[in-house]
Coordinates of C-alpha atoms in Angstrom, one line a residue:
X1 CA -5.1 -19.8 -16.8
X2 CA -4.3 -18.5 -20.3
X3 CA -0.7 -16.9 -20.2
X4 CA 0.5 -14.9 -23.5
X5 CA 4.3 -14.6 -23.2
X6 CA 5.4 -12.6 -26.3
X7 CA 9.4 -13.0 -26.5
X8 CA 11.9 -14.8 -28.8
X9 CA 13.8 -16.0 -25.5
X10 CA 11.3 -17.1 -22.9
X11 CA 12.7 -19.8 -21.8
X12 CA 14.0 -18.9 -18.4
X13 CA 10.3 -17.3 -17.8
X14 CA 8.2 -20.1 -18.9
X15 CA 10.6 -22.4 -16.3
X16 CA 9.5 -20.2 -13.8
X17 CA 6.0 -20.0 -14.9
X18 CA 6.1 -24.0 -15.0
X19 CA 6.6 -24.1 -11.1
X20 CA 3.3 -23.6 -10.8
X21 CA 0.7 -25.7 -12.0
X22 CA -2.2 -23.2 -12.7
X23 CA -0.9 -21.3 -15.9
X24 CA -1.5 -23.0 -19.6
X25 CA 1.0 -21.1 -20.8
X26 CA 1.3 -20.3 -24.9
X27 CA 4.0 -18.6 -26.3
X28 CA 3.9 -16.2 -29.5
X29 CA 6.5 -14.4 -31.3
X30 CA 5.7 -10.5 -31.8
X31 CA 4.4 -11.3 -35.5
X32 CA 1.9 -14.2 -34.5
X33 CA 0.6 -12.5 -31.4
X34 CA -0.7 -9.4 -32.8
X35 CA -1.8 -11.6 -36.1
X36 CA -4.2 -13.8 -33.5
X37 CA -4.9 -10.3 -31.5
X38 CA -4.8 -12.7 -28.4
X39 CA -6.9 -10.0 -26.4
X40 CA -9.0 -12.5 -24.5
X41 CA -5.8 -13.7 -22.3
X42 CA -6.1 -13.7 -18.7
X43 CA -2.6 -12.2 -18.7
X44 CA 0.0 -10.9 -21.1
X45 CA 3.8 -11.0 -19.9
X46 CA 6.0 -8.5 -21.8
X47 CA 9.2 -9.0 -21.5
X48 CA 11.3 -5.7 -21.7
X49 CA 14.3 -5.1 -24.2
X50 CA 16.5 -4.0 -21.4
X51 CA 16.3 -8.2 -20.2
X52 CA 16.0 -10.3 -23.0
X53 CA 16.1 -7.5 -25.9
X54 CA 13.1 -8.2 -28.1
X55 CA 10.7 -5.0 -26.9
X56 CA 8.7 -4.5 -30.4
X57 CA 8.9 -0.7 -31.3
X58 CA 5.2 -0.5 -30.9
X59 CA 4.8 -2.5 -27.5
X60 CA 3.1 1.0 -26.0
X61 CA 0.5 1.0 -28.8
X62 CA -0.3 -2.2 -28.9
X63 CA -1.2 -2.2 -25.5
X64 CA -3.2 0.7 -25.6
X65 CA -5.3 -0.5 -28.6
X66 CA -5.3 -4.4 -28.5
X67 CA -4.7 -5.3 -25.1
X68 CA -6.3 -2.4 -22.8
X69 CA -8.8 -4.7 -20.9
X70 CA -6.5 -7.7 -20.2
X71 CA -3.8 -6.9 -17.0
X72 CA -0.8 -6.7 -18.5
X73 CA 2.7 -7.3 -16.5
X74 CA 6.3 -6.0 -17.6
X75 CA 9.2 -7.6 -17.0
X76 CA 12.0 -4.3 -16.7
X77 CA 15.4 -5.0 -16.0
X78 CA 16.3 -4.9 -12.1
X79 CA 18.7 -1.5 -12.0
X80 CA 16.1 0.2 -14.7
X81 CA 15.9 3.9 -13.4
X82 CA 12.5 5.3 -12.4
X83 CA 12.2 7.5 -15.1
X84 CA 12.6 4.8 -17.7
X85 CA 10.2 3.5 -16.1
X86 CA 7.3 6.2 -16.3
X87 CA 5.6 5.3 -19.7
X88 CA 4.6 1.6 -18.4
X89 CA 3.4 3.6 -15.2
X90 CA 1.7 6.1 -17.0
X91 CA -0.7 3.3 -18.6
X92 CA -1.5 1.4 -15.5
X93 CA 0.2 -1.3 -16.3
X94 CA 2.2 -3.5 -13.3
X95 CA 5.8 -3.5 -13.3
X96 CA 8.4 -6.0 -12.2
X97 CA 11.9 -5.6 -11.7
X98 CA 13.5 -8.7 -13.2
X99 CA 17.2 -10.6 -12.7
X100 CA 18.1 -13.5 -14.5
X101 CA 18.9 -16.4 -12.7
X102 CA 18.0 -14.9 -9.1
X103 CA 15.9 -17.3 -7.2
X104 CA 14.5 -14.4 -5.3
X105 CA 13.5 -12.6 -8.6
X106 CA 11.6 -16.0 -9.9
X107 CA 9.8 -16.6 -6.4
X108 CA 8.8 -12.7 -6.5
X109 CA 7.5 -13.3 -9.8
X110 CA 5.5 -16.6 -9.2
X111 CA 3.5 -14.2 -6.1
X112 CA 3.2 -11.1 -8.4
X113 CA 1.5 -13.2 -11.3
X114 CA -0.4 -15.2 -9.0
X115 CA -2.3 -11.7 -7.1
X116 CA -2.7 -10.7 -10.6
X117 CA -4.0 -14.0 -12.0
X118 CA -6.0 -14.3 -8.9
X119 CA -7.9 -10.1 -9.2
X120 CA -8.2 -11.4 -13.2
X121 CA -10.5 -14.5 -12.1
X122 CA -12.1 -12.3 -9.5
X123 CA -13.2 -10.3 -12.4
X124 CA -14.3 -12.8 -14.9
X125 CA -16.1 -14.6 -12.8
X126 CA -17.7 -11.9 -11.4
X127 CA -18.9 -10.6 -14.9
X128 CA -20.3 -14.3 -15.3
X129 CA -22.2 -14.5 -12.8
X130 CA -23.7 -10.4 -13.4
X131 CA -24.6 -12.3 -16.9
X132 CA -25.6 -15.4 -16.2
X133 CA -27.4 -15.5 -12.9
X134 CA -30.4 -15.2 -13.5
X135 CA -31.0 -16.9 -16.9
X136 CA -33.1 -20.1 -16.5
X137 CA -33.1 -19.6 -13.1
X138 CA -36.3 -22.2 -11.2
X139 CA -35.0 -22.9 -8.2
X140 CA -35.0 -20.2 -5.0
X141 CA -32.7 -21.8 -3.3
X142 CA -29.9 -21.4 -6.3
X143 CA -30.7 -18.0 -6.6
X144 CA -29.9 -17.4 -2.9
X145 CA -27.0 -19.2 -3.2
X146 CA -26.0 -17.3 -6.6
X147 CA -26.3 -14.3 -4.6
X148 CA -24.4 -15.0 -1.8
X149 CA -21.5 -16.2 -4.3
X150 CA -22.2 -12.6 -5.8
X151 CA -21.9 -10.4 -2.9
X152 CA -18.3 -13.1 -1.3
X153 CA -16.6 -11.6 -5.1
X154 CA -17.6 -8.4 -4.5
X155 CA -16.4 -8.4 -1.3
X156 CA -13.0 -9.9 -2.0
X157 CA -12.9 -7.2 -4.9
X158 CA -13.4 -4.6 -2.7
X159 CA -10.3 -6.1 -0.9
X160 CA -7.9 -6.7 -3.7
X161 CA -8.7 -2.7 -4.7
X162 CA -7.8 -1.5 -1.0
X163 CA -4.6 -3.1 0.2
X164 CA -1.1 -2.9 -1.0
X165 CA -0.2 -6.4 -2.4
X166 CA 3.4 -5.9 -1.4
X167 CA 2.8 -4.9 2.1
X168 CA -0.3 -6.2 2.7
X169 CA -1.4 -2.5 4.3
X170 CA -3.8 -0.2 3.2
X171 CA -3.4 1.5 -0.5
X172 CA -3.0 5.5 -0.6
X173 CA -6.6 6.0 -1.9
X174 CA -8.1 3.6 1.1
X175 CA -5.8 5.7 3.3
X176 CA -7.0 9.1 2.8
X177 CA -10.5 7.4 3.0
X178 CA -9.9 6.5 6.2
X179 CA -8.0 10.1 7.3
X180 CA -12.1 11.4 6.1
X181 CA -14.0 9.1 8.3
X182 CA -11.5 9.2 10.9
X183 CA -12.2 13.4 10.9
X184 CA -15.9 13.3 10.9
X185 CA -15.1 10.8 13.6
X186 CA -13.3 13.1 15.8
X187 CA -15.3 16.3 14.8
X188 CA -18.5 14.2 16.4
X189 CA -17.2 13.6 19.2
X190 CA -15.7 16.7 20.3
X191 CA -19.4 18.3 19.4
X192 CA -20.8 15.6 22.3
X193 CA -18.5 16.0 24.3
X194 CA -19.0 20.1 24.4
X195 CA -23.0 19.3 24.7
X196 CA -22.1 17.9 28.3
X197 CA -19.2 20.9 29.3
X198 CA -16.2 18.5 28.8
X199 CA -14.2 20.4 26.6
X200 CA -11.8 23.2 27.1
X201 CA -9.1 23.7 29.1
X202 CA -9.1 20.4 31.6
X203 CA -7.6 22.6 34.5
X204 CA -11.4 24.0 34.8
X205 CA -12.5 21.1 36.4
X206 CA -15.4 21.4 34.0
X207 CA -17.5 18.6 34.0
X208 CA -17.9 14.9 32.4
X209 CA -20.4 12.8 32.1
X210 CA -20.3 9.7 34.3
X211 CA -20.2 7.5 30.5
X212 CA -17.4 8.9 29.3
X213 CA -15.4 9.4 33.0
X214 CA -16.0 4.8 32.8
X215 CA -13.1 4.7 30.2
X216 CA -11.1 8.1 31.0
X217 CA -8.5 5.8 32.7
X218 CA -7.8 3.6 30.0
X219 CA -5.5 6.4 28.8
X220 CA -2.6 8.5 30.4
X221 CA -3.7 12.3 30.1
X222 CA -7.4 13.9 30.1
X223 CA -10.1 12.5 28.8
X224 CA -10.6 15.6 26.3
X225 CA -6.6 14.8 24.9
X226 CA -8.4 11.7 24.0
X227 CA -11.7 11.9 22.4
X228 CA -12.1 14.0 19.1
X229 CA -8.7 13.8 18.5
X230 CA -6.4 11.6 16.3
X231 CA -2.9 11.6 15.5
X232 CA -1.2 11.1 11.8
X233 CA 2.6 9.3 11.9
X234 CA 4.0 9.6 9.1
X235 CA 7.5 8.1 8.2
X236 CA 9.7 6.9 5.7
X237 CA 13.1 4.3 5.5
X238 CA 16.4 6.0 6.0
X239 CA 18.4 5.9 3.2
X240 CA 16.4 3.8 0.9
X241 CA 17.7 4.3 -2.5
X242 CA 21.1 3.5 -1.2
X243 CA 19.6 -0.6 0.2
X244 CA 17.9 -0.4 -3.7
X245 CA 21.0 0.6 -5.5
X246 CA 23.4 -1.7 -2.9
X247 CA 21.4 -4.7 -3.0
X248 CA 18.7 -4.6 -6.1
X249 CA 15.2 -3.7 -5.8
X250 CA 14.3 -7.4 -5.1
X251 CA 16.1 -7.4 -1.7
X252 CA 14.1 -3.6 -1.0
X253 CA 10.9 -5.0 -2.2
X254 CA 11.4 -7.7 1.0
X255 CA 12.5 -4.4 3.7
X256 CA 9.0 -2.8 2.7
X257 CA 7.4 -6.5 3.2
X258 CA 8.8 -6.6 6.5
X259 CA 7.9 -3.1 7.3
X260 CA 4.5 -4.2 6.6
X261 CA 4.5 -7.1 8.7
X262 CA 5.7 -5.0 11.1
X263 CA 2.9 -2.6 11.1
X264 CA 0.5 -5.2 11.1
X265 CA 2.4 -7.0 14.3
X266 CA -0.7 -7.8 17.2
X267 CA 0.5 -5.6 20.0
X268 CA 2.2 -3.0 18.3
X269 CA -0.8 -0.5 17.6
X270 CA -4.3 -1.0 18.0
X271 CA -6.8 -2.9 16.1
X272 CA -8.4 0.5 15.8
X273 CA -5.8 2.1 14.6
X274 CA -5.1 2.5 10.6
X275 CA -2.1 1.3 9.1
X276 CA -1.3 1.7 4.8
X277 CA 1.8 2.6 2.8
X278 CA 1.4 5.9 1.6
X279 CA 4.0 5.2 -1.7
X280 CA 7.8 4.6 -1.8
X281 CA 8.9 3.6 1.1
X282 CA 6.5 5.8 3.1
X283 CA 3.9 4.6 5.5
X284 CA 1.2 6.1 7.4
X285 CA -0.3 5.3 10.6
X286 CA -3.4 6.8 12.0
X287 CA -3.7 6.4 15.8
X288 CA -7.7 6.9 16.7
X289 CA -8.5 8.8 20.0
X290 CA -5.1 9.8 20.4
X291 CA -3.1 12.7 21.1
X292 CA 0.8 13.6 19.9
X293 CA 2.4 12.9 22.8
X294 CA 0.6 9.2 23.3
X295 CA 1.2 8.3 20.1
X296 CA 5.1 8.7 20.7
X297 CA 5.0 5.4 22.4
X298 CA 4.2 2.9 19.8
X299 CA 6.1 4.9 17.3
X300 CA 9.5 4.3 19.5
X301 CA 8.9 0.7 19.9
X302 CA 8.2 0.3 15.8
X303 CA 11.7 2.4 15.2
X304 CA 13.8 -0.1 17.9
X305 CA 12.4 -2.8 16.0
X306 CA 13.4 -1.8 12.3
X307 CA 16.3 -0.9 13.3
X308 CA 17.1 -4.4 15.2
X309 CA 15.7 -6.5 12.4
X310 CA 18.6 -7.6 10.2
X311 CA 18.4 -8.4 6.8
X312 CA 20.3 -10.1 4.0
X313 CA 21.2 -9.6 0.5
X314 CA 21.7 -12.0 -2.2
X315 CA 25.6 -12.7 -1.9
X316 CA 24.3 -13.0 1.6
X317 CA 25.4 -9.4 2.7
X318 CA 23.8 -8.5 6.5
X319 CA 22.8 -4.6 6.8
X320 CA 20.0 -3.1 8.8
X321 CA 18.0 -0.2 8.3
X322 CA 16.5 2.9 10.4
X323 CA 13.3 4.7 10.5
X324 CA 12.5 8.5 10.6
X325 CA 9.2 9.6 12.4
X326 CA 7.2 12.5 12.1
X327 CA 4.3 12.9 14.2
X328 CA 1.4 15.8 13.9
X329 CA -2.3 16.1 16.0
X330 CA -5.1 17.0 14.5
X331 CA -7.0 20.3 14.0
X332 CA -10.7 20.5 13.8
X333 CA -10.1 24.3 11.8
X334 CA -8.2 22.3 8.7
X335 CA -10.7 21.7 6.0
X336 CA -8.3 18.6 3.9
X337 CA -6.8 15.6 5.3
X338 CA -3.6 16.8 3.2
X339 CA -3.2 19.5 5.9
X340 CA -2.4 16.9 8.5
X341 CA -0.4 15.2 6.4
X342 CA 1.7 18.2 5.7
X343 CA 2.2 19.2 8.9
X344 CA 3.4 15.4 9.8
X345 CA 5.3 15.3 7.1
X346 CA 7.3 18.3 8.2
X347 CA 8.3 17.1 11.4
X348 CA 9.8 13.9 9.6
X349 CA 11.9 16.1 7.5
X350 CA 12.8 17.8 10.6
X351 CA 14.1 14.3 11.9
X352 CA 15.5 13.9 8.9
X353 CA 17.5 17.1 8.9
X354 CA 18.5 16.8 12.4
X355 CA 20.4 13.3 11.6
X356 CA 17.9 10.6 10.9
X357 CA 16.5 7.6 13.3
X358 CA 14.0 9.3 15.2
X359 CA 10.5 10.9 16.2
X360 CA 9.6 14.5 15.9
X361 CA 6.2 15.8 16.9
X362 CA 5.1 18.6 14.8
X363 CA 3.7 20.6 17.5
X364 CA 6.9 20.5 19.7
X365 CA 9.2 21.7 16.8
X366 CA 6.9 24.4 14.5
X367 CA 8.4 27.1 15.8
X368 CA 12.2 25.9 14.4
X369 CA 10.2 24.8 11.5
X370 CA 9.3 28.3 10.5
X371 CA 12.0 29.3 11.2
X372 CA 13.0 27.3 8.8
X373 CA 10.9 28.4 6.1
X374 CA 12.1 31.7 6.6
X375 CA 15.5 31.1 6.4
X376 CA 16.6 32.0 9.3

């Protein structure tokens, strides 16, 4: 792996760098590096002025101009504020808050180079074989096998593009993917089940077909609360800019971690159900074939278990966190996914007005919610 660092004082990064065994790591000065216009690295480091103070002036142009096709990471100082932060973000570019001499902040850096070392191969290699594969090609059987090697990188691409590295959840633009399939999911089925008189109001006593009544009592309620519906939880960390500012962004990067783990836990929702981090410290579960008041259950459990996980800061500090909830059901007459989001998102800033730690289902709390709006 080809490694660009371009700093006067590296040496703290290259030790880290050196702890693992896959980076060839070359180091230029500002004046060399653009003099060589090293734009065929697999990955340039830039080292921000705020930790080591040797930013170049023109850092943003250069990367726009020389560097643009090679992934690029930035090195910010650990208490930078967000909106220094913006220009880097504005250009895609990753960003990684940085303390010298933390051990956390060096084994965070060694996994944050590595997913971006490892997407960087994906690439290249993938663009090898596009190019290569089929020059001087005799045998069948190598073709085969070229394909197959072919459609394993585009599969691991379409991966890597998907999921939140940090969390290990669903990205924001997989997520609202899924809210689209999930909808057409739900609209079909309430269209079937109206073809054979099971929906409406289930105090009719209208009828079911003996298919669906074989799996109407894997659930509590009726089996039109069920199918052709879904249910959006949306929720965020209580005070999270308070365990960022408290403890460093390092220690907060491993709370969202945990929430992910903790979302991904067997038992906790289903395999069905969809699980991604929506940004921040936000997170958004989608619970298939399920109504409001069902999807309160695994909800609970996921706050009680936030809030009994205790964590530790650097100076080995112990604090624990909470989780507010909001929960909304969704409604065949809303034409965007954002709708359903809204409307969740409203009952967790209901929870959040009404004292943190806790659920609130959007559909048992509108009315104080409008009231709301209208300030009254």
């Amino acid at each position: 792996m080809k490694t660009v660092i371009f700093s006067s004082k590296e040496a703290e990064i290259k030790d880290v760098l050196l702890l693992s065994t896959s980076f060839d790591i070359k180091l230029f000065t500002e004046k060399v590096y653009f003099a060589e216009n090293e734009a065929d690295a697999d990955l340039v480091i830039v080292i921000d002025k705020d930790v080591y103070d040797v930013l170049p002036a023109n850092l943003i142009t250069a990367i726009t101009t020389r560097i643009r096709k090679t992934p690029c990471l930035v090195l910010v100082h650990f208490r930078m504020a967000s909106e220094q932060s913006e220009p880097y973000k504005e250009l895609g570019l990753s960003l990684f808050h940085y303390e010298k001499g933390s051990p956390v902040s060096q084994e965070n850096l060694i996994t944050q180079i590595e997913s971006l070392a490892e997407r960087t191969t994906l690439y290249r290699r993938l663009d090898s074989y596009i190019r290569d594969s089929f020059r001087d090609i005799v045998d069948s059987s190598l073709l085969q096998k070229q394909k197959e090697e072919i459609e394993l990188l585009n599969r691991k691409l379409e991966y890597i593009s998907r999921v939140d590295h940090l969390t290990n959840l669903l990205n924001r633009r997989a997520l609202l993917e899924a809210f689209e399939l999930e909808k057409r999911r739900a609209l079909r089925n309430r269209w079937r089940l109206k073809q054979v008189g099971g929906f409406g109001d289930p105090d009719e006593g209208k009828s079911v077909s003996e298919e669906l009544r074989e799996f109407s009592h894997a659930s509590k309620g009726t089996i039109t609360e069920h199918i052709g519906n879904f249910a959006c939880m949306i929720m965020d960390i209580d005070h999270f800019k308070l365990v960022n500012d408290s403890y460093g962004h390092l220690i907060g990067d491993k709370v969202l971690h945990h929430m992910g783990e903790l979302l991904n836990q067997k038992g906790l929702f289903r395999d069905c159900d969809v699980k991604g981090r929506y940004g921040g410290e936000e997170f958004i579960v989608l619970l298939s074939e399920t109504n409001s008041a069902n999807a309160l259950i695994p909800a609970e459990r996921l706050r009680k278990l936030l809030k009994e996980t205790t964590f530790e800061g650097e100076a080995g500090q112990k604090f624990n966190v909470s989780l507010s909830i909001g929960i909304a059901e969704f409604l065949p007459e809303e034409v965007t996914s954002e709708e359903m989001i809204k409307r969740a998102d409203q009952a967790l800033y209901y929870a959040k007005e009404h004292g943190r730690d806790q659920i609130c289902i959007y559909e048992r709390v509108k009315g104080q919610l409008s009231a709301l709006e209208h300030g009254h």
